Amino acid sequence: MSQNILVNEIGYLPMDPKRAVYRGEGTMEFSVIDRKTGEKVYEGVTGREIICSAAEEKNRIISFDGVVEEGEYIIKAGGEESVPFVIKEWVYSDAMKALLKFFYLQRCGQKLPEEIAGEFAHEPCHDTNARIYGTDRFIDVSGGWHDAGDFGRYIVPAAVTIGHLFLAMELDPNLIKFDFGIPVENPDLGQLLSEIKYETDWMLKMQDTESGEVYHKVSCTHFCDFFMPEEEKDELVISPVSYAATLDFAASLAMAVRFFKPVDAEYADILADASKKAYEAAKKMEVKGFHNPEGIVTGEYGDESLEDELYWASAELYRTFGEEEYRKTFEEMAYKHISHGYGWEDVYSFGNVAYILSEFPVDETLKSIIIAAIDAKADSLLYLCKSNGYNISFNEKSFIWGSNMYLMQNAFHLYTAYFFTKKDDYLEAAKEHTHYILGKNPCNVCFLTGFGTNRVLNPHHRPSAAKKKPMPGMVVGGPDSGLHDPTAEKYLKGQPSAKCYVDELLSYSTNEITLYWNSAMVVMLALFVEGYRELK
Ligand code: G3I
Ligand code: 9MR
Ligand code: ZN
């Protein structure tokens, strides 16, 4: 199989632009072959040379938009053959199912039966009461999803994860009805909202009922070995409350209210109270980043710039509840500074979108200013895409821990700009980022486990390691040129930044998985529905 023809290893939609990358010297002819009949269905010539400094390679684009018939194909060029890929309507359906089922498989505190979870079935885990750090008080904070390859449960990334899932549902309302093979207690909710409720139920338990402040996380004091979750028996400790957790909680639950209201009004009221209470509590809290308290060494999700959390919460609470106070706080901040971000540490974009789409009255001038800022951001990303052989908005400095997530965030920025400006180039560019994740990348890997030909086999994920089989439907972090773990250091020293990825269990800085990388990919696939069809 070719190392030099890089394609989306799942495939393409019939009417979408279709691009692959050829890396190497010289212009050449290429052909697209129907795998069933062996017939050549398309031929062309590779595009102009583009130097990719991040990967230290020369690229040429292979464009084959003309292939619109459903089928399985390969591309031939320079005496090499690509991996097979499919062209068909809603070609990403199985990927979407696996991405969403993953959340069910990350469930904590509950037995996962074999009929649904297959080999990732497990007994109830982490279901003992947890100690509130520094006290002798123990409370029930069971439930929710394990954050990543570890079994911690952290509010900040949880809020962003459900935020992404709500964005995806907003883009594609049919997702509410999507069947990805999990049981539901209340059929009115459908599978996706039921799954989200599993997380929001847990989040509610993480709020201190008296003060309204929200605990930052619950985990053991240390990361455990590579076994199934029920085998982690150390004491659970609830780390102190944090400003970021309290506001992210307020923001994401305000979003949740809008989605639950039509199907479970009683639950929506509970979420609304919790959200408002958290927002009130945050006003009295010290504006300070979270740091692991002594003795706790699990994920920190520390963030020193905390204006965006207030920005997001104010916009989201305004959109949901319409109270003037939220609007005023948001507008004052937005008039000073407009920024962007859909990640765990930068959440400005959620705020921008909530404000613009609010059905309550907004300042029309500010709204135009925000849209102009989104347009400008997308324009700068588009510029990067055009000078990159993979058509992604990255340069050699972009490959940091979780680079796949930052790449997907850029796609969201492009998409958001498309949504408000209807400039087709933005939508097209956003979609190229999905092709990158699914195989059209310098690493020649499909970064979604269980899919593609060049698969991720050793993700940093404890249940996968325990079962000696990668759980399907997980997006790994991707190249990180910081070489933040000893395994990355060992295998990747001297590699160009775009290739600093290694499919090794111990490389947590390049090959771990997380909730918010999966939820981001859910949004990426939802983008393909734009102007298209219903999910099948
Ligand atoms: O923000 C800076 C940026 O300004 C700078 O240019 C760049 C250069 O390296 O670094 C950026 O910071 C990085 C940051 O991620 C960006 O998000 C840090 O170096 C990097 O250490 C940090 O990594 C985070 C990692 O935890 C370590 O704290 C990841 O984002 C975050 O996803 C990851 O989360 C872990 C949890 O703690 C535990 N559970 C697993 C999860 C995934 O690995
Ligand atoms: O498994 C842990 C992973 O979830 C974290 O993202 C990562 C960084 O905090 O740490 C991993 O745990 C490693 C620990 O940091 C160092 N000792 C080896 C652990 C497993 O690789
Ligand atoms: Zn658990």
PDB file of C-alpha atoms in Angstrom, residues 147 153-163 199 202-203 206 214-217 242-249 252 290 300-303 306 309 312 343-347 350 515-516:
ATOM      1  CA  ASP A 147     -12.559  11.642  30.905  1.00  0.00           C
ATOM      2  CA  ARG A 153     -14.012  12.806  35.913  1.00  0.00           C
ATOM      3  CA  TYR A 154     -13.408  16.504  35.448  1.00  0.00           C
ATOM      4  CA  ILE A 155     -16.012  19.267  35.141  1.00  0.00           C
ATOM      5  CA  VAL A 156     -14.178  21.617  32.767  1.00  0.00           C
ATOM      6  CA  PRO A 157     -13.714  19.130  29.905  1.00  0.00           C
ATOM      7  CA  ALA A 158     -17.130  17.607  30.612  1.00  0.00           C
ATOM      8  CA  ALA A 159     -18.811  20.972  30.061  1.00  0.00           C
ATOM      9  CA  VAL A 160     -17.010  21.500  26.776  1.00  0.00           C
ATOM     10  CA  THR A 161     -17.860  17.971  25.665  1.00  0.00           C
ATOM     11  CA  ILE A 162     -21.575  18.415  26.143  1.00  0.00           C
ATOM     12  CA  GLY A 163     -21.223  21.884  24.629  1.00  0.00           C
ATOM     13  CA  GLU A 199     -23.252  13.123  32.232  1.00  0.00           C
ATOM     14  CA  TRP A 202     -23.281  13.458  37.437  1.00  0.00           C
ATOM     15  CA  MET A 203     -22.464  17.120  36.932  1.00  0.00           C
ATOM     16  CA  MET A 206     -20.607  17.931  41.626  1.00  0.00           C
ATOM     17  CA  VAL A 214     -18.763  23.422  41.608  1.00  0.00           C
ATOM     18  CA  TYR A 215     -16.013  20.954  42.416  1.00  0.00           C
ATOM     19  CA  HIS A 216     -13.278  20.831  39.804  1.00  0.00           C
ATOM     20  CA  LYS A 217     -12.939  17.055  39.558  1.00  0.00           C
ATOM     21  CA  SER A 242     -12.885  26.176  40.995  1.00  0.00           C
ATOM     22  CA  TYR A 243     -14.018  29.316  39.222  1.00  0.00           C
ATOM     23  CA  ALA A 244     -13.618  27.697  35.778  1.00  0.00           C
ATOM     24  CA  ALA A 245     -15.600  24.599  36.743  1.00  0.00           C
ATOM     25  CA  THR A 246     -18.374  26.711  38.272  1.00  0.00           C
ATOM     26  CA  LEU A 247     -18.821  28.895  35.186  1.00  0.00           C
ATOM     27  CA  ASP A 248     -18.382  26.109  32.630  1.00  0.00           C
ATOM     28  CA  PHE A 249     -21.006  24.178  34.564  1.00  0.00           C
ATOM     29  CA  SER A 252     -23.185  24.101  29.598  1.00  0.00           C
ATOM     30  CA  PHE A 290      -7.197  25.691  39.520  1.00  0.00           C
ATOM     31  CA  GLU A 300      -5.236  19.407  36.179  1.00  0.00           C
ATOM     32  CA  TYR A 301      -7.099  21.225  33.435  1.00  0.00           C
ATOM     33  CA  GLY A 302      -5.601  24.353  34.917  1.00  0.00           C
ATOM     34  CA  ASP A 303      -6.342  27.575  33.098  1.00  0.00           C
ATOM     35  CA  LEU A 306     -10.722  32.962  33.003  1.00  0.00           C
ATOM     36  CA  GLU A 309     -15.588  31.250  31.055  1.00  0.00           C
ATOM     37  CA  TRP A 312     -19.494  31.894  27.704  1.00  0.00           C
ATOM     38  CA  GLY A 343     -11.589  23.940  23.514  1.00  0.00           C
ATOM     39  CA  TRP A 344     -11.368  23.120  27.204  1.00  0.00           C
ATOM     40  CA  GLU A 345      -9.331  26.217  28.027  1.00  0.00           C
ATOM     41  CA  ASP A 346     -10.718  28.729  25.499  1.00  0.00           C
ATOM     42  CA  VAL A 347     -14.470  28.861  25.217  1.00  0.00           C
ATOM     43  CA  PHE A 350     -19.472  29.221  22.369  1.00  0.00           C
ATOM     44  CA  LEU A 515     -14.258  12.934  25.609  1.00  0.00           C
ATOM     45  CA  TYR A 516     -13.819  16.373  24.050  1.00  0.00           C
TER      46      TYR A 516
END
